[in-house]
Coordinates of C-alpha atoms in Angstrom, one line a residue:
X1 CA 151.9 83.9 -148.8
X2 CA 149.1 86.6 -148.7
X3 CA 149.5 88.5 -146.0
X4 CA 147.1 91.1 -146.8
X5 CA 144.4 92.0 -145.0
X6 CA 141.2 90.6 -145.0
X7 CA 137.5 91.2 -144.4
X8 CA 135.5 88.7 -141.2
X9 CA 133.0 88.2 -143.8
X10 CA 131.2 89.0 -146.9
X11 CA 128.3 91.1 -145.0
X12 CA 131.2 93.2 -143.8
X13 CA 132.4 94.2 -147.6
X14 CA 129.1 94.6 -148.7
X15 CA 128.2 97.0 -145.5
X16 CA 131.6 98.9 -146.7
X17 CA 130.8 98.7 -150.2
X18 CA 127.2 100.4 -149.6
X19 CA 128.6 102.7 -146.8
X20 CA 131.1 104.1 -149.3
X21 CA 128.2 105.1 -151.7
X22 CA 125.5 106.3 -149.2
X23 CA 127.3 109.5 -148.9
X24 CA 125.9 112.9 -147.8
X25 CA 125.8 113.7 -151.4
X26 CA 122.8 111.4 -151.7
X27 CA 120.9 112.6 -149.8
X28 CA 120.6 116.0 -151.4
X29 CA 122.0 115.7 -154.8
X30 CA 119.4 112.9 -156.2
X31 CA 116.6 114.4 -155.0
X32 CA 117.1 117.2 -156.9
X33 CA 118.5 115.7 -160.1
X34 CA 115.6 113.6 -160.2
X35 CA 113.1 116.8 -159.8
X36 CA 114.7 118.9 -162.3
X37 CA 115.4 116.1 -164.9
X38 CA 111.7 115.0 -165.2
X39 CA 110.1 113.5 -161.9
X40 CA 109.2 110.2 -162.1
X41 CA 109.8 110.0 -165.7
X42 CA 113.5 110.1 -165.2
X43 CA 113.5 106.9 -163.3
X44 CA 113.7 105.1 -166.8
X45 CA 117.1 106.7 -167.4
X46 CA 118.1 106.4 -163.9
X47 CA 117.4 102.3 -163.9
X48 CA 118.6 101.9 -167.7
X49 CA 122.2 103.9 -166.5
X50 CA 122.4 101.8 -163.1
X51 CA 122.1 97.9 -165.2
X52 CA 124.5 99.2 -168.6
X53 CA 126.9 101.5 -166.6
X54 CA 126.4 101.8 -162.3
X55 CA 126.7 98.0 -161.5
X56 CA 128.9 96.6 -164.7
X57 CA 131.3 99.3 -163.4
X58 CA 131.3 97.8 -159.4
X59 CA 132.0 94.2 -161.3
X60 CA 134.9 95.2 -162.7
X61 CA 136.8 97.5 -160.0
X62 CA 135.8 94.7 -157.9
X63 CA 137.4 91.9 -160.3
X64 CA 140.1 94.5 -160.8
X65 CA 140.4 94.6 -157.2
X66 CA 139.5 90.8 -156.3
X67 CA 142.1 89.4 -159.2
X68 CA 145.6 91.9 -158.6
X69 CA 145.2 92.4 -155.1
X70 CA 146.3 95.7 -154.7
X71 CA 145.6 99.2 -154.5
X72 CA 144.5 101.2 -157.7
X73 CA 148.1 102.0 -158.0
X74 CA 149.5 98.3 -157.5
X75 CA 146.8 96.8 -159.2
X76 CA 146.6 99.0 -162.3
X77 CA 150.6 98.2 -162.8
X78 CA 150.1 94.5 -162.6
X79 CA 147.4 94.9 -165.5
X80 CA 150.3 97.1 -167.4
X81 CA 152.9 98.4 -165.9
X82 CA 153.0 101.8 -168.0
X83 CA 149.4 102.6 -165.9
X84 CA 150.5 103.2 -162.4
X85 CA 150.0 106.9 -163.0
X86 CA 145.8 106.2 -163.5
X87 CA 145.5 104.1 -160.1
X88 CA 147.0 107.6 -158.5
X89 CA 145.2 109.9 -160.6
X90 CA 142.5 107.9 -158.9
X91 CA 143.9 108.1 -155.2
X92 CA 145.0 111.7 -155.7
X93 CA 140.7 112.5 -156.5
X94 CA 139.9 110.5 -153.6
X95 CA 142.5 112.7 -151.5
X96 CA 141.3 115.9 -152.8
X97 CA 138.0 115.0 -151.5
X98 CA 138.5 114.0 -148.4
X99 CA 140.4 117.4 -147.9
X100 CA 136.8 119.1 -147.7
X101 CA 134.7 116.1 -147.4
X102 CA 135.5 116.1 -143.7
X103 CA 134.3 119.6 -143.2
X104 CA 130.8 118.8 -144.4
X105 CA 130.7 116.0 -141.8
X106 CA 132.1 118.8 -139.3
X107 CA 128.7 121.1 -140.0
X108 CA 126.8 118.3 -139.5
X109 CA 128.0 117.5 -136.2
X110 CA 127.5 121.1 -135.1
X111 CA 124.1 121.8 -136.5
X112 CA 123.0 118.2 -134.6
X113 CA 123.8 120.4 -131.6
X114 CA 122.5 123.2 -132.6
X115 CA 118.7 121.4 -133.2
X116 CA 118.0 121.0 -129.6
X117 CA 117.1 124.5 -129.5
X118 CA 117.2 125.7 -133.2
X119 CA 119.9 127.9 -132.7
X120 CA 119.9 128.4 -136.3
X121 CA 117.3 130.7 -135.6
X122 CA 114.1 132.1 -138.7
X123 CA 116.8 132.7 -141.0
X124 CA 118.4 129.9 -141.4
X125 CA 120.6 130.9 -144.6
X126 CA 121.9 134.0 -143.1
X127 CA 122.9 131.8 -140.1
X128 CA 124.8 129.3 -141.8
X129 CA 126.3 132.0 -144.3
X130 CA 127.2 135.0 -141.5
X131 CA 127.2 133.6 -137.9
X132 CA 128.1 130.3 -138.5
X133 CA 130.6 129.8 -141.6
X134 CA 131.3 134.3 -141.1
X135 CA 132.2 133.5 -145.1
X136 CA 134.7 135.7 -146.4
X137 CA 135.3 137.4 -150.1
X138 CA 136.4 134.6 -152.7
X139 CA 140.0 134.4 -152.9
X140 CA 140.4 135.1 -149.4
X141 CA 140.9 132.8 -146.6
X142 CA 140.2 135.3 -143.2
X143 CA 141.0 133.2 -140.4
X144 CA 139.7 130.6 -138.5
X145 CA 136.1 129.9 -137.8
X146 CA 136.0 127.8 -134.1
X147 CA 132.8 126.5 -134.9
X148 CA 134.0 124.6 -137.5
X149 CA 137.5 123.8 -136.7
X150 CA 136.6 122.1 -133.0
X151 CA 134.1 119.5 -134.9
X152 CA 136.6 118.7 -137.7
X153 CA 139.2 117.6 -135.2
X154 CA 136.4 115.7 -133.9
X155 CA 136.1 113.8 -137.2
X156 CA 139.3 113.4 -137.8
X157 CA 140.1 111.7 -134.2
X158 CA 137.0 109.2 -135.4
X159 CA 138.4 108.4 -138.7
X160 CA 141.8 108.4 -138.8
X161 CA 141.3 105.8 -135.1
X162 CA 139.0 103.6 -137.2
X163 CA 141.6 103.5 -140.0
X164 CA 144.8 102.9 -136.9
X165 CA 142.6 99.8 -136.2
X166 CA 142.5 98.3 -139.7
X167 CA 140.5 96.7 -142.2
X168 CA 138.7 94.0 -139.9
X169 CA 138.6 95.1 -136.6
X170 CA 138.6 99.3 -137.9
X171 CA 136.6 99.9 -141.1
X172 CA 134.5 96.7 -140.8
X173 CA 133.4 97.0 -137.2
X174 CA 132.4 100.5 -137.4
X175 CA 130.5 99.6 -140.3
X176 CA 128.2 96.5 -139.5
X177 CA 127.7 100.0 -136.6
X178 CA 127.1 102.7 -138.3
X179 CA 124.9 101.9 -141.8
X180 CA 122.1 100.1 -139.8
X181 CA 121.9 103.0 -137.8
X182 CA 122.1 105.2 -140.7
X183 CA 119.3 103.1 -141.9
X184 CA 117.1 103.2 -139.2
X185 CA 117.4 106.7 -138.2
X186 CA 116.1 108.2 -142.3
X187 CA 113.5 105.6 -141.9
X188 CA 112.3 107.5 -139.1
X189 CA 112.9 110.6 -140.5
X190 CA 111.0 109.7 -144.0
X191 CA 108.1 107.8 -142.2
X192 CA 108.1 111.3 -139.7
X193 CA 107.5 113.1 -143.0
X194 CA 105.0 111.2 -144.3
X195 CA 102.5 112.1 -141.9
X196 CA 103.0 115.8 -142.3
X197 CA 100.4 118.2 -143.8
X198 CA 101.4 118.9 -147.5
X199 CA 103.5 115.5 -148.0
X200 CA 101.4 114.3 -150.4
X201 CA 101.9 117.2 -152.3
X202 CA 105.5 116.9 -152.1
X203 CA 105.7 113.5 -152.9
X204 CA 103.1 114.7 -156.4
X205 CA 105.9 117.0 -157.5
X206 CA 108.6 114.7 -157.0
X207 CA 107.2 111.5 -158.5
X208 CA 105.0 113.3 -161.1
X209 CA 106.7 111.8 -164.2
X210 CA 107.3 114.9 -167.1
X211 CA 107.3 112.2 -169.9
X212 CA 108.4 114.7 -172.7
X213 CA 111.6 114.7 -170.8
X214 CA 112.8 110.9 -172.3
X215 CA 113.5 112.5 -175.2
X216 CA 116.1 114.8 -174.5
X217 CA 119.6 113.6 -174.5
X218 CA 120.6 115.7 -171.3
X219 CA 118.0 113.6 -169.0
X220 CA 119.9 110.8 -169.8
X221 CA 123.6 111.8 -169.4
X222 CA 122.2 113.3 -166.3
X223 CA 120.7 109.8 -165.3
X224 CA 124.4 108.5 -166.3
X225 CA 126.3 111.5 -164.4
X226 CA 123.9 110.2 -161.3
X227 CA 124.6 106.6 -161.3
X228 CA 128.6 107.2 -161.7
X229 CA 129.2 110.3 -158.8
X230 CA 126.8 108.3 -156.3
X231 CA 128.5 104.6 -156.7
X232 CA 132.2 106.0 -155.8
X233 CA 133.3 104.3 -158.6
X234 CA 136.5 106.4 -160.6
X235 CA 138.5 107.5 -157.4
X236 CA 139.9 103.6 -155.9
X237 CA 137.6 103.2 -153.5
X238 CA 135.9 99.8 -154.6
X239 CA 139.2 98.7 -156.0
X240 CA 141.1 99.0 -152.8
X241 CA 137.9 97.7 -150.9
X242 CA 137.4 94.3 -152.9
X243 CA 141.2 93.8 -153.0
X244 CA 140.9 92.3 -149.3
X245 CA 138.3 90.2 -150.4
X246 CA 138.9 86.0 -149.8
X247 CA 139.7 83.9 -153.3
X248 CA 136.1 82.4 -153.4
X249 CA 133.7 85.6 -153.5
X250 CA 130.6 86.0 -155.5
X251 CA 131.9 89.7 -156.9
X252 CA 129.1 89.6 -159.3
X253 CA 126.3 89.1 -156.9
X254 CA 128.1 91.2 -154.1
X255 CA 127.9 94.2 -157.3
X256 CA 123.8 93.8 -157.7
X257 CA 123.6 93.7 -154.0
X258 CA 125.6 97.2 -153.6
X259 CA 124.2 99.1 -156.7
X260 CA 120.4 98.2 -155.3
X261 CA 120.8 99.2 -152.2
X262 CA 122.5 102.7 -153.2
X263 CA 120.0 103.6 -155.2
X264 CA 117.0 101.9 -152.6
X265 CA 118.5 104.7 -149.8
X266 CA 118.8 107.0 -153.3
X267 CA 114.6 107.1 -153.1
X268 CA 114.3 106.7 -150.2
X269 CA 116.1 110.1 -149.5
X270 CA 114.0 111.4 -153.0
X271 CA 111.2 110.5 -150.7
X272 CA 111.9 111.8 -147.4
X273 CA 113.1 115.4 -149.1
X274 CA 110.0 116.2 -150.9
X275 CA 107.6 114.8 -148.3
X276 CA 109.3 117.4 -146.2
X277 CA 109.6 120.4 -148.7
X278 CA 106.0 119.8 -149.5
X279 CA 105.3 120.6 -145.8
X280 CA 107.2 123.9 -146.0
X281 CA 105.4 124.4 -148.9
X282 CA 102.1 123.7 -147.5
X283 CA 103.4 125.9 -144.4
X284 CA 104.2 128.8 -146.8
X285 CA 101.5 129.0 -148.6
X286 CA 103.1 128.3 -152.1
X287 CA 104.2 125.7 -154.6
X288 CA 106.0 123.1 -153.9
X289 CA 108.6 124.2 -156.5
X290 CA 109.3 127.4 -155.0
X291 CA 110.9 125.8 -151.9
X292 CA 113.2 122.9 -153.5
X293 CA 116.9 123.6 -153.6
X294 CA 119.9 121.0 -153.5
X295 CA 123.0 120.9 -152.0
X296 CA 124.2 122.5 -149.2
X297 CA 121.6 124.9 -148.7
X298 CA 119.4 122.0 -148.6
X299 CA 120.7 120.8 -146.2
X300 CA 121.9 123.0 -143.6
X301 CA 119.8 126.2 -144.7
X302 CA 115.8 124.2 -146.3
X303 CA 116.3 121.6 -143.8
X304 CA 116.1 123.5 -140.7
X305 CA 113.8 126.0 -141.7
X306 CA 111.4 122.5 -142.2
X307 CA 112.6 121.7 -138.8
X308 CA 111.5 125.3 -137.4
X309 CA 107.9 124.5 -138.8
X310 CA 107.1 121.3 -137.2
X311 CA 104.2 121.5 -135.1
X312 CA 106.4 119.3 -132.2
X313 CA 109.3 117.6 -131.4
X314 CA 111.5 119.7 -133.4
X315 CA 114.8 119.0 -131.7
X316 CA 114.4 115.5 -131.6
X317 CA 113.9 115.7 -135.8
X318 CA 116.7 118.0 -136.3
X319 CA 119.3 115.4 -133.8
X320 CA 117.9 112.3 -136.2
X321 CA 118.5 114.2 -139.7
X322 CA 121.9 116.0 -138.9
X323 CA 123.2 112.7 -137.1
X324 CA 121.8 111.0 -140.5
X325 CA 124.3 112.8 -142.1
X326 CA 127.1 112.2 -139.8
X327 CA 126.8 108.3 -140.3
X328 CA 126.5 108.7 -143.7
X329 CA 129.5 111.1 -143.9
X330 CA 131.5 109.2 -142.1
X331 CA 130.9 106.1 -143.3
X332 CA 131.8 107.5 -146.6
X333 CA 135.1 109.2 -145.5
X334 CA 136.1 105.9 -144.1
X335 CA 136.5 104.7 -147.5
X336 CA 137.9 107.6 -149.6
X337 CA 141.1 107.9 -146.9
X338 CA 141.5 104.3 -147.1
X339 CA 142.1 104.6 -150.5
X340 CA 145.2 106.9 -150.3
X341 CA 146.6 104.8 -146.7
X342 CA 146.7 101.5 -149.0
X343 CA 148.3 103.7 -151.9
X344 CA 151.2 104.8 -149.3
X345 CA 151.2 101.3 -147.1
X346 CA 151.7 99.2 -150.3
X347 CA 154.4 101.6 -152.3
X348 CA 156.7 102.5 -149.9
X349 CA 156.7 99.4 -147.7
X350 CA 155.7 100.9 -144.8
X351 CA 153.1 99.9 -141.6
X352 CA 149.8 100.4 -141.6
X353 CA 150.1 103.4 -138.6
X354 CA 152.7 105.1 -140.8
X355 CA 150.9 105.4 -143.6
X356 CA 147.5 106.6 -141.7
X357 CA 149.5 109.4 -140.0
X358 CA 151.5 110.1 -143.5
X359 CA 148.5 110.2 -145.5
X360 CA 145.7 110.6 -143.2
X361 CA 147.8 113.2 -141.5
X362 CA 148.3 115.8 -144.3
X363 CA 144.9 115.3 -145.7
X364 CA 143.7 116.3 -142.1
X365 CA 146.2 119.5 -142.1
X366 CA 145.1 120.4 -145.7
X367 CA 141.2 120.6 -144.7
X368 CA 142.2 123.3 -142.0
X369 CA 141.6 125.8 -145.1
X370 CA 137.8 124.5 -145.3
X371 CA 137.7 125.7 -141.8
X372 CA 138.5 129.0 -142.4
X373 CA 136.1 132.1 -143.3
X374 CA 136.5 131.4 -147.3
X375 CA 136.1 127.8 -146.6
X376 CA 132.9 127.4 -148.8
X377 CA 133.8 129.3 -151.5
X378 CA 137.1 126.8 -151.8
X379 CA 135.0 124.0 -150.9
X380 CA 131.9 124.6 -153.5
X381 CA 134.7 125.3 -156.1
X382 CA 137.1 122.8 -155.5
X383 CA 134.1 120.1 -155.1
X384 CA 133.0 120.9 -158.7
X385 CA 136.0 120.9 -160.3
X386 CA 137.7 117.6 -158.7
X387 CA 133.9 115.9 -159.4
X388 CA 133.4 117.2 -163.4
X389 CA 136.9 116.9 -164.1
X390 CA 138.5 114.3 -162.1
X391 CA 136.0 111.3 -161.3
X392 CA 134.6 111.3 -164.3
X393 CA 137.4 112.2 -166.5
X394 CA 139.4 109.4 -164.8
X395 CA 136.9 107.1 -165.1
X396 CA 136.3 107.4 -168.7
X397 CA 140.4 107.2 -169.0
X398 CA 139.6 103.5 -166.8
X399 CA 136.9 102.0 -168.9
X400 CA 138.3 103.0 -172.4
X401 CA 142.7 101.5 -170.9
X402 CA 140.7 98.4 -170.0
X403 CA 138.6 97.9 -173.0
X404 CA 140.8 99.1 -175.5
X405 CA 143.8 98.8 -174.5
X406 CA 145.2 96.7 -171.9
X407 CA 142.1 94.4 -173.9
X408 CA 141.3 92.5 -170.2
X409 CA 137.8 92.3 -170.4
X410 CA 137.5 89.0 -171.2
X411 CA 140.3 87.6 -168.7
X412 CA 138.7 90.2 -165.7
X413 CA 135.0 88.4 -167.3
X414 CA 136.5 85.1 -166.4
X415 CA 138.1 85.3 -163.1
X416 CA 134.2 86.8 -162.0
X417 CA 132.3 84.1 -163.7
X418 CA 135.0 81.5 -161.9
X419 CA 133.6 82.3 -158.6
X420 CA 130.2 83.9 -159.2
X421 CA 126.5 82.9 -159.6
X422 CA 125.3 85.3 -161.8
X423 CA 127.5 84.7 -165.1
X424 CA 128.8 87.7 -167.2
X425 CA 127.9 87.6 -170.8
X426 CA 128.5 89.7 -173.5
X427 CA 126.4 92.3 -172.2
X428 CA 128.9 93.1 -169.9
X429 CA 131.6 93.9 -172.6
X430 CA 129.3 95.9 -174.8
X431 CA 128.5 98.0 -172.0
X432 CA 131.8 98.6 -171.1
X433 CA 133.4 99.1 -173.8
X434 CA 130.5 101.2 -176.2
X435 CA 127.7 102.3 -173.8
X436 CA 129.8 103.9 -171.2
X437 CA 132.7 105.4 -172.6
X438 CA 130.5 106.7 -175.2
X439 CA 128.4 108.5 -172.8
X440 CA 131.2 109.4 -170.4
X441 CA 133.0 111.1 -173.5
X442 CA 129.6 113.1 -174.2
X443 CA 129.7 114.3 -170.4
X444 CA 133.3 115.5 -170.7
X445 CA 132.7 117.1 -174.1
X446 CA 130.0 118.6 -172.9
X447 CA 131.2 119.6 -169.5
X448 CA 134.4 121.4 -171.0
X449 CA 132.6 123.4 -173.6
X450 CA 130.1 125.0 -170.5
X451 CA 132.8 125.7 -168.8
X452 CA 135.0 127.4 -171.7
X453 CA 132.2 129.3 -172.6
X454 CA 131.2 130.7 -168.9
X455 CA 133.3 130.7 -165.7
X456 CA 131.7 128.4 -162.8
X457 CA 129.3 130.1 -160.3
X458 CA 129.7 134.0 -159.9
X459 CA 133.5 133.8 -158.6
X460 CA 136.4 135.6 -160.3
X461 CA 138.6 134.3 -163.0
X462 CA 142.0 134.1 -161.1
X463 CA 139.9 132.1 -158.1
X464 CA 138.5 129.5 -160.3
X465 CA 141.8 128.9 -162.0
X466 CA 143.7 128.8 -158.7
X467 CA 141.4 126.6 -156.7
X468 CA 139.4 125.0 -160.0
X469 CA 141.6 124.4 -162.6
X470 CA 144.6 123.9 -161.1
X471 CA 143.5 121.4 -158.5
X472 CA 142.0 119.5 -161.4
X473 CA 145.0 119.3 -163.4
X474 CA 147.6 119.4 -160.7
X475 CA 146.2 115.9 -159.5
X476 CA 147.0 114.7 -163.1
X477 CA 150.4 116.2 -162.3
X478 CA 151.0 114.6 -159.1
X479 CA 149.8 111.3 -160.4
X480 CA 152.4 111.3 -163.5
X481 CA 155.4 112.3 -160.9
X482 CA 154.2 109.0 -158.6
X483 CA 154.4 106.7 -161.7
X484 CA 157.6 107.8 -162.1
X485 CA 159.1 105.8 -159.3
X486 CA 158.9 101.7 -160.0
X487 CA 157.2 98.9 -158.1
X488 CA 160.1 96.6 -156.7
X489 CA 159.6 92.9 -159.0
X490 CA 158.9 91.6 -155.5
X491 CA 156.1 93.8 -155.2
X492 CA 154.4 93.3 -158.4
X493 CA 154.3 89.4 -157.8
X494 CA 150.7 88.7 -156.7
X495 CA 149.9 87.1 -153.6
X496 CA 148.8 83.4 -153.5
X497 CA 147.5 82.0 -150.1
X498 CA 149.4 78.8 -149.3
X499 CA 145.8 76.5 -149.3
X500 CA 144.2 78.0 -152.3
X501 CA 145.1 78.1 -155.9
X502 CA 145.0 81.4 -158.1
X503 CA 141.4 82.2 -159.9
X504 CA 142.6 82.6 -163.5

């Protein structure tokens, strides 16, 4: 009997799906990628690497997913049972980033409160570095910063309840909630930022295509690198999402449907950014390029210096854009703890409220340190290292096992084309197995050699082999010591519902 659990209905996955890949790092990272990789020009790239690398990788974790009904960990042992150690080299990246994922969601929550009355104040960088995070020395941890740790419990409380309630009436619910607010609330925000002086301009720089840019190799791995960090694909998320999926779903479509509307909100953000940048700009007096940043600084430093400009209704834009980022940051964390609680739930036979306190629990404890006064120096460095050397890595390690050697693309193509409209053909395969690990292999190559060559950022040696490095690896570690301990035969037997026959 399957007694697993399952989702109400297929708009419910797909909300998840799309939920888990509208993250906060969309909204600031493509922006910016896009800008500094050839404006509109690199929307070539960007389209070729979503249709040869973005959605064939959601068909197959979802097939993976759909057809061994597991976790990464369960379901990459019923493919081969020398593999469990990939499905929690997976889980163990997706617990790493939740560890400092939440924290990001924490500032969002206070600077929401802080736009009613732009407490940030005219410098907005100094704020959020010295009276808000206080950021200590790298290396050091100084103690903890209340601003920060009251709104992390906060998120915790929210997800970790969600999760108590489940996959239907938890993760689902809060869902078919939170993205259409999500999507409702940037509208607003981007149609806001339309209509301010100097958007035009904004939009200029930002869509202005540099065409000279096709030809270098870098634009493209970037458009690759883009497509893979923004689709959560490499860390179990979409594996342990489409393993409570019904027998008779259309994985294939439900795949198009999720890698569309990523990278739809993806522009969207592109646009809503650098309509309101080009209003700073146009507030400044200079070019539109000497005001665009990414990450965090855009976001909680550009962002509210844009929101200090507007000629009215400042708050109200400020509670709309940080609460943006809530929804989108929670929606996200959602899915990266749910990874790990299946991981736990399904290996050690426990209930579904022991293994959220277990593993929901000590990922909470563990983000404590972001809290602290060197929380962003650990969190910029553990975020780069976990990201260039632990989703990627482990998703070239997934493409090239199923490929080449557990050799299941053609039984994974089957079992999608059994219940799906749109039919897999060899395209599919060559992608998989040539186009993507090929390119993922460049990334890594390439990756490793910068970072031989020159340490990461400006921070000492012994911190970015403490908190880089060894995070990096140690996952690797933890995930080899986890394989270590067998599946019970019972448990590796999949699950057939009593009124429906396997999908070969």
């Amino acid at each position: 009997m399957d007694n697993r659990p399952q989702w109400g209905s297929r708009a419910g996955f797909v909300m998840a799906a799309v939920g888990s890949a509208i993250g906060l790092g969309n909204i600031w990272r493509f922006p910016a990628v896009a800008y500094e990789n050839g404006g509109g020009a690199f929307f070539l790239p960007y389209l070729f690497a979503l249709l040869t690398a973005g959605i064939p990788l959601l068909i197959l974790e979802f097939t993976i997913g759909h057809k061994y009904k597991g976790s990464a960990p369960l379901s990459f042992t019923r493919i081969s049972k020398g593999s469990q150690w990939l499905g929690w080299w997976q889980v163990g990246i997706s617990f790493v980033i939740a560890t400092y994922y939440a924290v990001i969601v924490a500032w969002a929550m206070s600077y929401a409160v802080f736009s009613f009355k732009q407490s940030w104040g005219n410098d907005t960088t100094g704020f959020l570095v010295g009276e808000y995070l206080k950021v200590a020395d790298p290396g050091k941890a100084g103690s903890m910063v209340p601003g920060v740790l009251i709104p992390l419990i906060l998120v915790w409380i929210v997800v970790l309840g969600i999760l108590f309630a489940g996959v239907k009436k938890g993760i689902e619910k809060a869902n078919k909630i939170m993205i259409p607010t999500l999507v409702v609330l940037f509208l607003i925000i981007v149609i806001r930022a339309l209509t301010l002086d100097g958007a035009v301009e904004g939009l200029n720089t930002f869509f202005q295509p540099n065409w000279n840019t096709i030809l270098d190799g870098k634009v493209w791995v970037a458009a690759y690198g883009q497509i893979f960090f923004s689709l959560s694909i490499g860390f179990a998320i979409m594996i342990t999402y489409s393993s409570y999926l019904p027998k008779k779903t259309d994985l294939t479509n439900n795949a198009f449907i999720t890698g569309f509307a990523n990278s739809s909100f993806e522009l969207l953000a592109g646009i809503g950014v650098f309509a309101a940048l080009g209003f700073m700009a146009a507030q400044q007096g200079v070019p539109v390029d000497k005001v665009v940043s990414s990450g965090v600084i855009l976001a909680f430093s550009v962002f509210p210096q844009i929101i200090n400009e507007l000629p009215a209704l400042n708050g109200l834009f400020g509670v709309l854009f940080f609460g943006s980022l809530i929804l989108a940051g929670l929606t996200s964390l959602m899915s990266i703890v749910e990874t790990f609680v299946a991981g736990v739930q399904e290996k050690f036979n426990v209930s579904r409220t022991i293994s959220v306190l277990v593993g929901g629990g000590l990922a909470a404890v563990i983000s404590l340190l972001y809290a602290t006064q060197g929380g962003l120096n650990f969190l910029d460095t553990v975020d780069y290292f976990i990201n260039q050397f632990g989703v990627a890595l482990a998703g070239l390690f997934e493409v090239v096992f199923i490929a080449w050697f557990a050799k299941q693309l053609k039984p994974l193509q089957n079992h999608a084309d059994a219940i799906s409209d749109i039919k897999l053909g060899a395209w599919w395969r060559i992608c998989l197995s040539i186009i993507t690990p090929v390119v993922l292999g460049y990334m890594m190559y390439d990756n490793l050699r910068q970072n031989l060559l020159k340490e990461y950022g400006d921070y000492p040696r012994e911190f970015i082999f403490n908190f880089g490095w060894t995070v990096a690896i140690g996952v690797i570690v933890v995930a080899t010591l986890m394989g270590i301990k067998r599946w019970k035969e019972d448990q590796l037997q999949l699950p057939v519902s009593s009124n429906q026959k396997e999908v070969s």
